Coordinates of N, CA, C and O in Angstrom, one line a residue:
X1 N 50.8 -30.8 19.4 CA 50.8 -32.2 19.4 C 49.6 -32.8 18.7 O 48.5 -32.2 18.7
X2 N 49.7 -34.0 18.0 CA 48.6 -34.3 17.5 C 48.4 -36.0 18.3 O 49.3 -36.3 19.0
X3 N 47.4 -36.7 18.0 CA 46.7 -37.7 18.8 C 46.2 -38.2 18.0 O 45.2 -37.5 17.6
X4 N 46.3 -39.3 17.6 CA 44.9 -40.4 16.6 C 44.2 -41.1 17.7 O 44.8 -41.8 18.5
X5 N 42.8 -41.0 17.6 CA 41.9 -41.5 18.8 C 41.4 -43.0 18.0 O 40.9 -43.2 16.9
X6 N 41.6 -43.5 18.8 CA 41.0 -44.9 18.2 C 39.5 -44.8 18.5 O 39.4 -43.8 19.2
X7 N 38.5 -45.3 18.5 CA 37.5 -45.5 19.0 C 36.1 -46.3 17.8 O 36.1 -46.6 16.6
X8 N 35.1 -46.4 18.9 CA 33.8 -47.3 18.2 C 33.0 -46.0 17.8 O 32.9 -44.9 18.4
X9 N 32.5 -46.5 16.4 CA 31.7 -45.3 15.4 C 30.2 -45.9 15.4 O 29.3 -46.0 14.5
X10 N 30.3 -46.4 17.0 CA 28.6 -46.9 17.2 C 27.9 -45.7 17.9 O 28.4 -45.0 18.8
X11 N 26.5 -45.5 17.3 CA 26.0 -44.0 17.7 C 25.6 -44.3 19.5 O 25.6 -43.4 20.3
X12 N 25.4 -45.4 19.7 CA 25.5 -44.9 21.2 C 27.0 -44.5 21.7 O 27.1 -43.9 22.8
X13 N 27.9 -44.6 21.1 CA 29.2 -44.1 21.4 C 29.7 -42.2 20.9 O 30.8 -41.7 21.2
X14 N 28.9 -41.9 20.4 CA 29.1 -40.8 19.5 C 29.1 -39.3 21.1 O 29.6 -38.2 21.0
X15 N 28.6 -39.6 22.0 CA 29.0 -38.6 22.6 C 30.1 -38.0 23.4 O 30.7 -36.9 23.6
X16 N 30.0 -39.8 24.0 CA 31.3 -40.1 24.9 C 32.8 -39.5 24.1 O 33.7 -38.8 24.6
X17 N 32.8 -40.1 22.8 CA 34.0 -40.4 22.2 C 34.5 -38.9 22.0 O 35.6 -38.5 22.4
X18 N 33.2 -37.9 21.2 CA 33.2 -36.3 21.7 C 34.2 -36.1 22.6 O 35.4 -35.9 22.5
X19 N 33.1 -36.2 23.8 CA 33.8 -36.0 24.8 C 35.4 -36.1 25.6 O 36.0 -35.2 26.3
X20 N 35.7 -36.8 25.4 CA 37.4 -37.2 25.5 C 37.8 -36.7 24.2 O 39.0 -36.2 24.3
X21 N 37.3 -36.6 22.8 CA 37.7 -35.2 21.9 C 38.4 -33.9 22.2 O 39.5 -33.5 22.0
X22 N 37.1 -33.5 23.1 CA 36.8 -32.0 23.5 C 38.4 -31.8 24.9 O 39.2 -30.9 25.3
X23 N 38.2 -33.3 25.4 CA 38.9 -33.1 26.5 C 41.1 -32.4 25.7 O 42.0 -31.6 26.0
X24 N 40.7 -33.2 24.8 CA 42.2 -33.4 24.1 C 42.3 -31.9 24.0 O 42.9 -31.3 24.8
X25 N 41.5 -31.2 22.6 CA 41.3 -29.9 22.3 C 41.8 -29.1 23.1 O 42.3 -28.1 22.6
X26 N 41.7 -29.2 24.8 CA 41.0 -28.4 25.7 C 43.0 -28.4 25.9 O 43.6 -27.4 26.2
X27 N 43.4 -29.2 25.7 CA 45.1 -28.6 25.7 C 45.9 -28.7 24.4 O 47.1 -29.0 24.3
X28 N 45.0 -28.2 23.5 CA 45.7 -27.7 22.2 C 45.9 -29.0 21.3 O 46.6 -29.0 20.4
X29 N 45.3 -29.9 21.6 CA 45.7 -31.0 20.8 C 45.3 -31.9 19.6 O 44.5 -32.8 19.9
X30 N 45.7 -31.9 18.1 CA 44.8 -31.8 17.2 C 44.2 -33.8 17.3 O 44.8 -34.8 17.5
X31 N 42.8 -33.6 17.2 CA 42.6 -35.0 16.7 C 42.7 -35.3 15.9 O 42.6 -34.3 15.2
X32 N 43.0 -36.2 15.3 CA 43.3 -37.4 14.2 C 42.4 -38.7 14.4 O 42.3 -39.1 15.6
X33 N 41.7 -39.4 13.5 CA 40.7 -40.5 13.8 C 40.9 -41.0 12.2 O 41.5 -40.4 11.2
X34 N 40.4 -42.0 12.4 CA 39.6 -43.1 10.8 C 38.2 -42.5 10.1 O 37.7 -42.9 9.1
X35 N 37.8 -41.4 11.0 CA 36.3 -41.1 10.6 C 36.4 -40.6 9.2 O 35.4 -40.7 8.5
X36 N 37.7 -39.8 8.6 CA 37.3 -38.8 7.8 C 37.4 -39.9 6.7 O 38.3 -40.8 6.9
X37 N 36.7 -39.9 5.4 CA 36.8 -40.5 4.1 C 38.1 -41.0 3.5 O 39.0 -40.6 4.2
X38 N 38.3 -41.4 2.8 CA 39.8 -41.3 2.2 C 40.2 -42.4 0.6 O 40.0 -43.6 0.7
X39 N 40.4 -42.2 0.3 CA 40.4 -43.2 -1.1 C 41.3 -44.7 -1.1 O 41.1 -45.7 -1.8
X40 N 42.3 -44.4 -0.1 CA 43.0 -45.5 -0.1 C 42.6 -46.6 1.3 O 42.3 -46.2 2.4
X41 N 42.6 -48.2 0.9 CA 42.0 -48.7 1.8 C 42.4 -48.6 3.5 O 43.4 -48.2 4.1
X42 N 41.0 -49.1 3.9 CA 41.1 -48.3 5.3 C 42.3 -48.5 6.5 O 42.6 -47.7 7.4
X43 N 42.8 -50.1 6.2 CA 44.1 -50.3 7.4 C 44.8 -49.1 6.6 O 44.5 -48.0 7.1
X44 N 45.6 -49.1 5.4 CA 46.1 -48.3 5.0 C 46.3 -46.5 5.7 O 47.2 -45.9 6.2
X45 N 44.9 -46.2 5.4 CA 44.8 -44.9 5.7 C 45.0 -45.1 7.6 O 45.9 -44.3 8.0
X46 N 44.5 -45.9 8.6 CA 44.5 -45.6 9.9 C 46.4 -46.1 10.1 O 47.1 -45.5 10.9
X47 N 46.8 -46.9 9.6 CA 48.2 -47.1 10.2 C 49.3 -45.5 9.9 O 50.2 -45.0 10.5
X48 N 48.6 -45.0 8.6 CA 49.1 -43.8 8.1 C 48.6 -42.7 8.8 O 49.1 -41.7 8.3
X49 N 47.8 -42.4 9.9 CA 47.3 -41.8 10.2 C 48.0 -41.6 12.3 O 48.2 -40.8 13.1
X50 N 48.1 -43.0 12.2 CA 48.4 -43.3 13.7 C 50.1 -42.8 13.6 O 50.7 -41.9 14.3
X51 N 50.5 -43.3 12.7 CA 52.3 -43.0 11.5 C 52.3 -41.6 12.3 O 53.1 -41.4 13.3
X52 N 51.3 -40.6 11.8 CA 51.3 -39.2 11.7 C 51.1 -38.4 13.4 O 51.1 -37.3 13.9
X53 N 50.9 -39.9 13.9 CA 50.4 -39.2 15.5 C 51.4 -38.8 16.1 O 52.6 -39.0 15.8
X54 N 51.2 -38.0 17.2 CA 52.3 -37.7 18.7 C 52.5 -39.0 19.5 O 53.4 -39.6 20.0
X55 N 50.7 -39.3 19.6 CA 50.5 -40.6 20.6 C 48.9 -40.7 20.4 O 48.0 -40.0 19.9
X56 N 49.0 -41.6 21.0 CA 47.6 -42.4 20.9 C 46.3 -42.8 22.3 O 46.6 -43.3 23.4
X57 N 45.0 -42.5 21.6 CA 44.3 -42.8 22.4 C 43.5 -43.8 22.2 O 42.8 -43.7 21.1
X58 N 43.3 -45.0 22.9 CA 42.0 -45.7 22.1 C 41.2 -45.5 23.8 O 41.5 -45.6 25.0
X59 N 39.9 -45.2 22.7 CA 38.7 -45.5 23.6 C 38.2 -47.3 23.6 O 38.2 -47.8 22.5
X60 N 37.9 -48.1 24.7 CA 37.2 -49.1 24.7 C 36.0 -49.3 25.3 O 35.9 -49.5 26.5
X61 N 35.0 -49.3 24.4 CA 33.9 -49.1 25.0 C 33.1 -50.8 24.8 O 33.5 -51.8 24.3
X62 N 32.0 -50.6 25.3 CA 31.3 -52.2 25.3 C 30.5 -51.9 24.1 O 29.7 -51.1 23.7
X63 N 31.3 -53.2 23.3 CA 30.3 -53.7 22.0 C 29.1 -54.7 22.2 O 28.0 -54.6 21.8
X64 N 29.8 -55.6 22.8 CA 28.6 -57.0 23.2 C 28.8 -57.3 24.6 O 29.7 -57.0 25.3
X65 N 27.9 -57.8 25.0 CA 27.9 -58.7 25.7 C 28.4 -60.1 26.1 O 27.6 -61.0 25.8
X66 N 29.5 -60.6 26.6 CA 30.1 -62.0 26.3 C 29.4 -63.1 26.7 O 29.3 -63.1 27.9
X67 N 28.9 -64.2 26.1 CA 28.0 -65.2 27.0 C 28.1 -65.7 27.9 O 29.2 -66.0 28.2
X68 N 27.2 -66.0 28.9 CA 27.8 -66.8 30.3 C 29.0 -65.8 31.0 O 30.0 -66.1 31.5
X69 N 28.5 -64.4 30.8 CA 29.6 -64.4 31.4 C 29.4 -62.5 31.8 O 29.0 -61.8 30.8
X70 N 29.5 -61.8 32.8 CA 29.0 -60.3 33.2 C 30.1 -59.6 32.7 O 30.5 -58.5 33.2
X71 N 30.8 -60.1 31.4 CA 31.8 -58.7 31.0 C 31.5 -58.8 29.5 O 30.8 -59.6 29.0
X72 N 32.2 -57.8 28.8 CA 31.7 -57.1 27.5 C 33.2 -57.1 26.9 O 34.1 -56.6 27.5
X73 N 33.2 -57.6 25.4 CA 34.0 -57.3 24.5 C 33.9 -55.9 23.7 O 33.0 -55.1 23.4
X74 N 35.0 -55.8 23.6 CA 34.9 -54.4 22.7 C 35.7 -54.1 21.2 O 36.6 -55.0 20.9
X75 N 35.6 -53.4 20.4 CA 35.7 -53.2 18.9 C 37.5 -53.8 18.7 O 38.5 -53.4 19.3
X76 N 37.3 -54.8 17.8 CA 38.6 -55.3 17.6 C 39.3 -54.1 16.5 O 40.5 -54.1 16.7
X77 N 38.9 -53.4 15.8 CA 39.4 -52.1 15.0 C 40.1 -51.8 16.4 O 41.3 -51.8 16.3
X78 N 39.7 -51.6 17.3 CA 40.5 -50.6 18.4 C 41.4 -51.3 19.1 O 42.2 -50.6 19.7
X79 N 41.4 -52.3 19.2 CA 43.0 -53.8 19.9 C 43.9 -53.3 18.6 O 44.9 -52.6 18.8
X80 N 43.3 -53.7 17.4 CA 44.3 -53.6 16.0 C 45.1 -52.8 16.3 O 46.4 -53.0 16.4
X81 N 44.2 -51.2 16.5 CA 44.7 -50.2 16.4 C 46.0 -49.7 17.5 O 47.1 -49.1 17.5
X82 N 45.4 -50.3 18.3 CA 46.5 -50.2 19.4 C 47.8 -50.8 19.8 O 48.8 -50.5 20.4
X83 N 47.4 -51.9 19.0 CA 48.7 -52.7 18.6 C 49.9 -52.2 17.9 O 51.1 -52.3 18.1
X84 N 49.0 -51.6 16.6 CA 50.1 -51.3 15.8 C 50.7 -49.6 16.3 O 51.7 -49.1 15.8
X85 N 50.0 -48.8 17.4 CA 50.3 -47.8 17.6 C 51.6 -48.3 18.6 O 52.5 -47.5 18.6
X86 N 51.7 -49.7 19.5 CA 52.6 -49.8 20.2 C 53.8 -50.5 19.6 O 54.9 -50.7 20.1
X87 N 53.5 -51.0 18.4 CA 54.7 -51.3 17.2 C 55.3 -50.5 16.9 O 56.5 -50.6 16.4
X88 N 54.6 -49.1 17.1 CA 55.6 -47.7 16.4 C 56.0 -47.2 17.3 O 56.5 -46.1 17.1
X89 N 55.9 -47.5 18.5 CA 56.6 -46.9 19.4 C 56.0 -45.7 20.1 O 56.6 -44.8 20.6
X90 N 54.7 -45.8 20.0 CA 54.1 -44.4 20.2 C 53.4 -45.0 21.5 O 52.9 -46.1 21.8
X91 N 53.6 -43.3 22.6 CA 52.8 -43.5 23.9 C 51.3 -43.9 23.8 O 50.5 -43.3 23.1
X92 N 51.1 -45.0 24.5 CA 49.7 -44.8 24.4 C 48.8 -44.3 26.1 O 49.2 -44.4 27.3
X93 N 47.5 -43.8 25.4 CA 46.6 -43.4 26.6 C 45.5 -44.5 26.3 O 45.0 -44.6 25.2
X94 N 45.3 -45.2 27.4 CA 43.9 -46.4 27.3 C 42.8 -45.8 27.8 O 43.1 -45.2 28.9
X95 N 41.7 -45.7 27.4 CA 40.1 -45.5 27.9 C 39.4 -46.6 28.5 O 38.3 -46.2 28.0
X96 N 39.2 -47.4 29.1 CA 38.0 -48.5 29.2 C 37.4 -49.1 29.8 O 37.7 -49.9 30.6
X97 N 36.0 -48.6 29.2 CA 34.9 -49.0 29.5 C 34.7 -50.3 30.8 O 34.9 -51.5 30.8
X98 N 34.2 -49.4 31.7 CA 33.9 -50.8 33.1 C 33.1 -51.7 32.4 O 32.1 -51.5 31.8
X99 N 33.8 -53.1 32.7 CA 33.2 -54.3 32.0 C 33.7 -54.9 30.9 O 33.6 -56.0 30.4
X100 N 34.2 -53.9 30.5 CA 35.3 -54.6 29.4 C 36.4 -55.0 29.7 O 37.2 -54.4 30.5
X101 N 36.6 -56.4 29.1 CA 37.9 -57.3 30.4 C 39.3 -57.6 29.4 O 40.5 -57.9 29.8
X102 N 38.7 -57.4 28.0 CA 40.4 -57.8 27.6 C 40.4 -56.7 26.5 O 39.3 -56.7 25.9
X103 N 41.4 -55.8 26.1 CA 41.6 -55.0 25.2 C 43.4 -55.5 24.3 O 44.0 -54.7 23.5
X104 N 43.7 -56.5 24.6 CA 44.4 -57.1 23.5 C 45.7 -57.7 24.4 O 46.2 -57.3 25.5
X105 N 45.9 -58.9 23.7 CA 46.8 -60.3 24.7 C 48.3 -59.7 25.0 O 48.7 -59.7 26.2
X106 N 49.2 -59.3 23.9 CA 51.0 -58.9 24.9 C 51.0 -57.5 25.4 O 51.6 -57.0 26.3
X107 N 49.8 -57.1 24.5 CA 50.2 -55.7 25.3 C 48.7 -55.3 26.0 O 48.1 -54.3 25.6
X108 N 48.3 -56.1 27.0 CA 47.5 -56.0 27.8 C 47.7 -56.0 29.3 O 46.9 -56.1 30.2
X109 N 49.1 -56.0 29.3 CA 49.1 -55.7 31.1 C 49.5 -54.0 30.9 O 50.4 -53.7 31.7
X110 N 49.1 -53.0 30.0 CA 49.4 -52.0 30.2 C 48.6 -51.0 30.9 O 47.4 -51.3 30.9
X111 N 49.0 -49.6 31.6 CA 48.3 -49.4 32.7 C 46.7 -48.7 31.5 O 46.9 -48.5 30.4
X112 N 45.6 -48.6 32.0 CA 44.6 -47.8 31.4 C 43.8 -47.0 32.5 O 43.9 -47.4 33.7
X113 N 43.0 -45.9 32.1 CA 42.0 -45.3 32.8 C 40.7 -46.1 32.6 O 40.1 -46.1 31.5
X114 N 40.2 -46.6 33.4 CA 38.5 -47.3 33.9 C 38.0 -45.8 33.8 O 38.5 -44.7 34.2
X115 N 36.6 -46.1 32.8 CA 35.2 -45.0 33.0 C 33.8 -46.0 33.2 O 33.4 -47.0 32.6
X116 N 33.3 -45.1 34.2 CA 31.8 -45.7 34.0 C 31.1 -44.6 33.5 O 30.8 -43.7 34.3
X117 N 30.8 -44.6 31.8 CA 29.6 -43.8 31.3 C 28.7 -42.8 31.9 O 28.6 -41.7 31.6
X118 N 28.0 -43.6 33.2 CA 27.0 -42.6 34.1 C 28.1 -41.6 35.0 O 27.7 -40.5 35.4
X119 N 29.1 -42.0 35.2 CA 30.1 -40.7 36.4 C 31.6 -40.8 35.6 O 32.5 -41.6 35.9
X120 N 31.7 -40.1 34.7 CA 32.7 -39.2 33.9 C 33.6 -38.9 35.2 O 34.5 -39.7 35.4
X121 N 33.4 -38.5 35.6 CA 34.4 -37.3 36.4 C 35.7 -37.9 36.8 O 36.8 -37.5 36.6
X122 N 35.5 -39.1 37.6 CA 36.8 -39.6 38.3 C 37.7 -39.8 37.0 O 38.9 -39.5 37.2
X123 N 37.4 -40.4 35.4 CA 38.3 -40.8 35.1 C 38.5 -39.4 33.9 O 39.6 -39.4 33.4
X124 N 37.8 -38.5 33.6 CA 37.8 -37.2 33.3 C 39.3 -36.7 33.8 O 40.2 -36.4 33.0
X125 N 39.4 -36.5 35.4 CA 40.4 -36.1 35.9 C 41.4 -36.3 35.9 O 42.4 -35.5 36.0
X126 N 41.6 -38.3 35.7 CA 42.8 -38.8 35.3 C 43.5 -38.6 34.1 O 44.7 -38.8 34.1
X127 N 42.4 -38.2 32.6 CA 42.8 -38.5 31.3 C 43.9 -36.6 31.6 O 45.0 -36.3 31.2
X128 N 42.8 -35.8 32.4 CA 43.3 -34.4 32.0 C 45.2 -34.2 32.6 O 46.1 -33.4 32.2
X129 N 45.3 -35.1 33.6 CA 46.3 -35.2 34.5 C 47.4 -36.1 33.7 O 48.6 -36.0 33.9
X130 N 46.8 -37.0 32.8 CA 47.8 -37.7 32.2 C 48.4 -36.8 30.7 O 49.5 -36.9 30.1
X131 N 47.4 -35.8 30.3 CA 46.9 -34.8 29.2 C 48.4 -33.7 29.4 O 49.3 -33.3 28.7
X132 N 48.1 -33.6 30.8 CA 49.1 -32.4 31.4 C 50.1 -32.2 31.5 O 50.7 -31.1 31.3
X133 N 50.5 -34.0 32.1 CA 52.2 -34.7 31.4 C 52.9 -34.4 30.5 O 54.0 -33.7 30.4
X134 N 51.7 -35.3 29.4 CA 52.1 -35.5 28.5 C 52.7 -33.7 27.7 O 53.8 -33.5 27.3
X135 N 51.5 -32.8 27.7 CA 52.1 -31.4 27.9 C 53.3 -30.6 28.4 O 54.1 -30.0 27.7
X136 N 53.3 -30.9 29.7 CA 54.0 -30.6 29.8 C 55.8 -30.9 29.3 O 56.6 -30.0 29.0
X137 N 56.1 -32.4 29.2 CA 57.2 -33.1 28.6 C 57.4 -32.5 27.6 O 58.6 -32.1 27.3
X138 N 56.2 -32.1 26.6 CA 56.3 -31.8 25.3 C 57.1 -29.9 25.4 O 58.1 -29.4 24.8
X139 N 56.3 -29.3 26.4 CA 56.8 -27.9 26.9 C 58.9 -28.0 26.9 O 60.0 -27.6 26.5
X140 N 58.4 -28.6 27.5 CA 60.4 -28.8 28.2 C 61.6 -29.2 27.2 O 62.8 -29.0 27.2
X141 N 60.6 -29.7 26.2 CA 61.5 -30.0 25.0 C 61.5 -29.3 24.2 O 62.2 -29.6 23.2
X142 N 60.7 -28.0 24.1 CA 60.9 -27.3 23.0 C 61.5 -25.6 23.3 O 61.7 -24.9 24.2
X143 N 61.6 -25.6 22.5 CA 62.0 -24.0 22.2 C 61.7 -22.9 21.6 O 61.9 -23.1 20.4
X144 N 61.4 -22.0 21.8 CA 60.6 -21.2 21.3 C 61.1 -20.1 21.0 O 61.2 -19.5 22.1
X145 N 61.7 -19.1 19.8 CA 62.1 -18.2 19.6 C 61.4 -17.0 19.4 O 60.4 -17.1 18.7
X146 N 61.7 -15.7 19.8 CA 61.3 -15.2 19.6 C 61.7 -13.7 18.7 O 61.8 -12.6 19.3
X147 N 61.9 -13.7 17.4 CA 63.0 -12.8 16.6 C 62.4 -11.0 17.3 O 63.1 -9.9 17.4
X148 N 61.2 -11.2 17.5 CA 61.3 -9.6 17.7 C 61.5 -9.0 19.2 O 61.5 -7.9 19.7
X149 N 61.6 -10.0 19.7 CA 62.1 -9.8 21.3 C 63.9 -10.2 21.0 O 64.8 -10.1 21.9
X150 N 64.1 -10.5 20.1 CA 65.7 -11.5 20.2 C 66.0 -12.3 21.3 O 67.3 -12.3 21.3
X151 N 65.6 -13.0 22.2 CA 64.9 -13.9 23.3 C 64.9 -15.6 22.6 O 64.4 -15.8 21.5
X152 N 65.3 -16.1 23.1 CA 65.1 -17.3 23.2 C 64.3 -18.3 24.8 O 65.0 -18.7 25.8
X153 N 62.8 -18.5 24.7 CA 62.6 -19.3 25.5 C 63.1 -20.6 25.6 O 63.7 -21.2 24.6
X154 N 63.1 -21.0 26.5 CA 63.7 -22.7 26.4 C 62.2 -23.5 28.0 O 61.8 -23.2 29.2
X155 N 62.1 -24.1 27.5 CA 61.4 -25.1 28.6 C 62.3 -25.8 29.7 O 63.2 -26.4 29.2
X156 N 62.2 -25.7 31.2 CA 62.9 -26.5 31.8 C 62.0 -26.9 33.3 O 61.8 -26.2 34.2
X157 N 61.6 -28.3 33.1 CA 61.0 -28.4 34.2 C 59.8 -27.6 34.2 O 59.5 -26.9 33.2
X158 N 59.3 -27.7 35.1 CA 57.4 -26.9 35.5 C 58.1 -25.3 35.4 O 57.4 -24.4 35.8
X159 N 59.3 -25.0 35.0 CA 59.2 -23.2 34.7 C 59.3 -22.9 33.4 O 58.9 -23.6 32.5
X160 N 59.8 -22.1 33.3 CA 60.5 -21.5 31.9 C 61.3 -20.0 32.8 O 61.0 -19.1 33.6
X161 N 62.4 -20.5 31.5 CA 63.5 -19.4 31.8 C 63.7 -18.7 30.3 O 63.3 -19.2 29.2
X162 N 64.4 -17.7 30.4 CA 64.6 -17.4 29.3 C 66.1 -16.6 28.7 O 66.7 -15.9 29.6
X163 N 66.5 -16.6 27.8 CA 67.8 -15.9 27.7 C 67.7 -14.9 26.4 O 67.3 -14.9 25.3
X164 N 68.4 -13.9 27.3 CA 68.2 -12.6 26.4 C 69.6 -12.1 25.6 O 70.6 -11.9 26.4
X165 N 69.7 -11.9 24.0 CA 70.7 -11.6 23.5 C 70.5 -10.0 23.4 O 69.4 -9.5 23.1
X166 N 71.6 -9.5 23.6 CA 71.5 -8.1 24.1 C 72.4 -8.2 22.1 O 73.3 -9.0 21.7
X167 N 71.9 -7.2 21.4 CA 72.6 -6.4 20.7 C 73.2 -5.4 20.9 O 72.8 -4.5 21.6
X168 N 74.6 -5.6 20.1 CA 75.3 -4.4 20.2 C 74.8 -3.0 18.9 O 74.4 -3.3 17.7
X169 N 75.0 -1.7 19.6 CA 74.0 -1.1 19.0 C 75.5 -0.2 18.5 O 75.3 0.8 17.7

């Protein structure tokens, strides 16, 4: 499966963003991002990019501070992004940042994982649990041949079964 991670390419963000990287990896899952160079302009290259995804992650982390007010806006690249990932019909997974209060207007009553930066863990467990799903669904649908066993796996549910073609010899 692959995944285009939306996220802020602010260096105080650079470890976090890692981090929920590392987490994806950790169930085989290729990233996809805007970071790498590319010749053609940039909406261009990320809608082509998100195009190419399984599903989508955006991180929302705090950009500013909002005036008069104890909550934090965050990178409109990553609303954009999210938007158009929910135009294509692709699952999304939300990240965001405690204190960040709006991550984009029709499709903002959608559910997300809350992190607070200083204690990873609780929402660590949720991304891996949502990770696992999403895994697993993907398991159940596929099929897996195997020509030197002559075996056909098939995914069903939390097992796997398998069916064996017996040659006649």
């Amino acid at each position: 499966m692959r995944a285009f991670v939306a996220h802020s390419f602010l260096p105080a963000d650079k470890d976090l963003v890692t981090l929920f990287e590392k987490m994806l990896e950790a169930f085989d899952i290729i990233v996809i991002s805007g970071e790498k160079p590319s010749t053609e302009p940039i909406s261009d290259k990320i809608k082509e990019r998100i195009e190419s995804a399984d599903f989508f992650v955006g991180i929302f982390t705090r950009k500013g501070k909002k005036q008069s007010e104890e909550s934090y806006y965050t990178s409109g690249w990553v609303i954009d992004e999210k938007a158009y990932a929910i135009a294509k019909g692709k699952k999304v997974i939300l990240l965001v940042e405690e204190g960040v209060d709006e991550i984009g207007g029709i499709q903002g009553d959608l559910e997300y994982i809350s992190f607070n930066r200083n204690n990873l863990a609780p929402a660590m467990v949720k991304f891996a649990a949502v990770l696992w799903e999403l895994s697993r669904k993907a398991l159940a649908s596929t099929v897996i041949t195997s020509d030197a066993l002559n075996q056909e796996f098939v995914g069903e549910g939390l097992g796997l079964y398998y069916e064996l073609d017996l040659l006649e010899a």
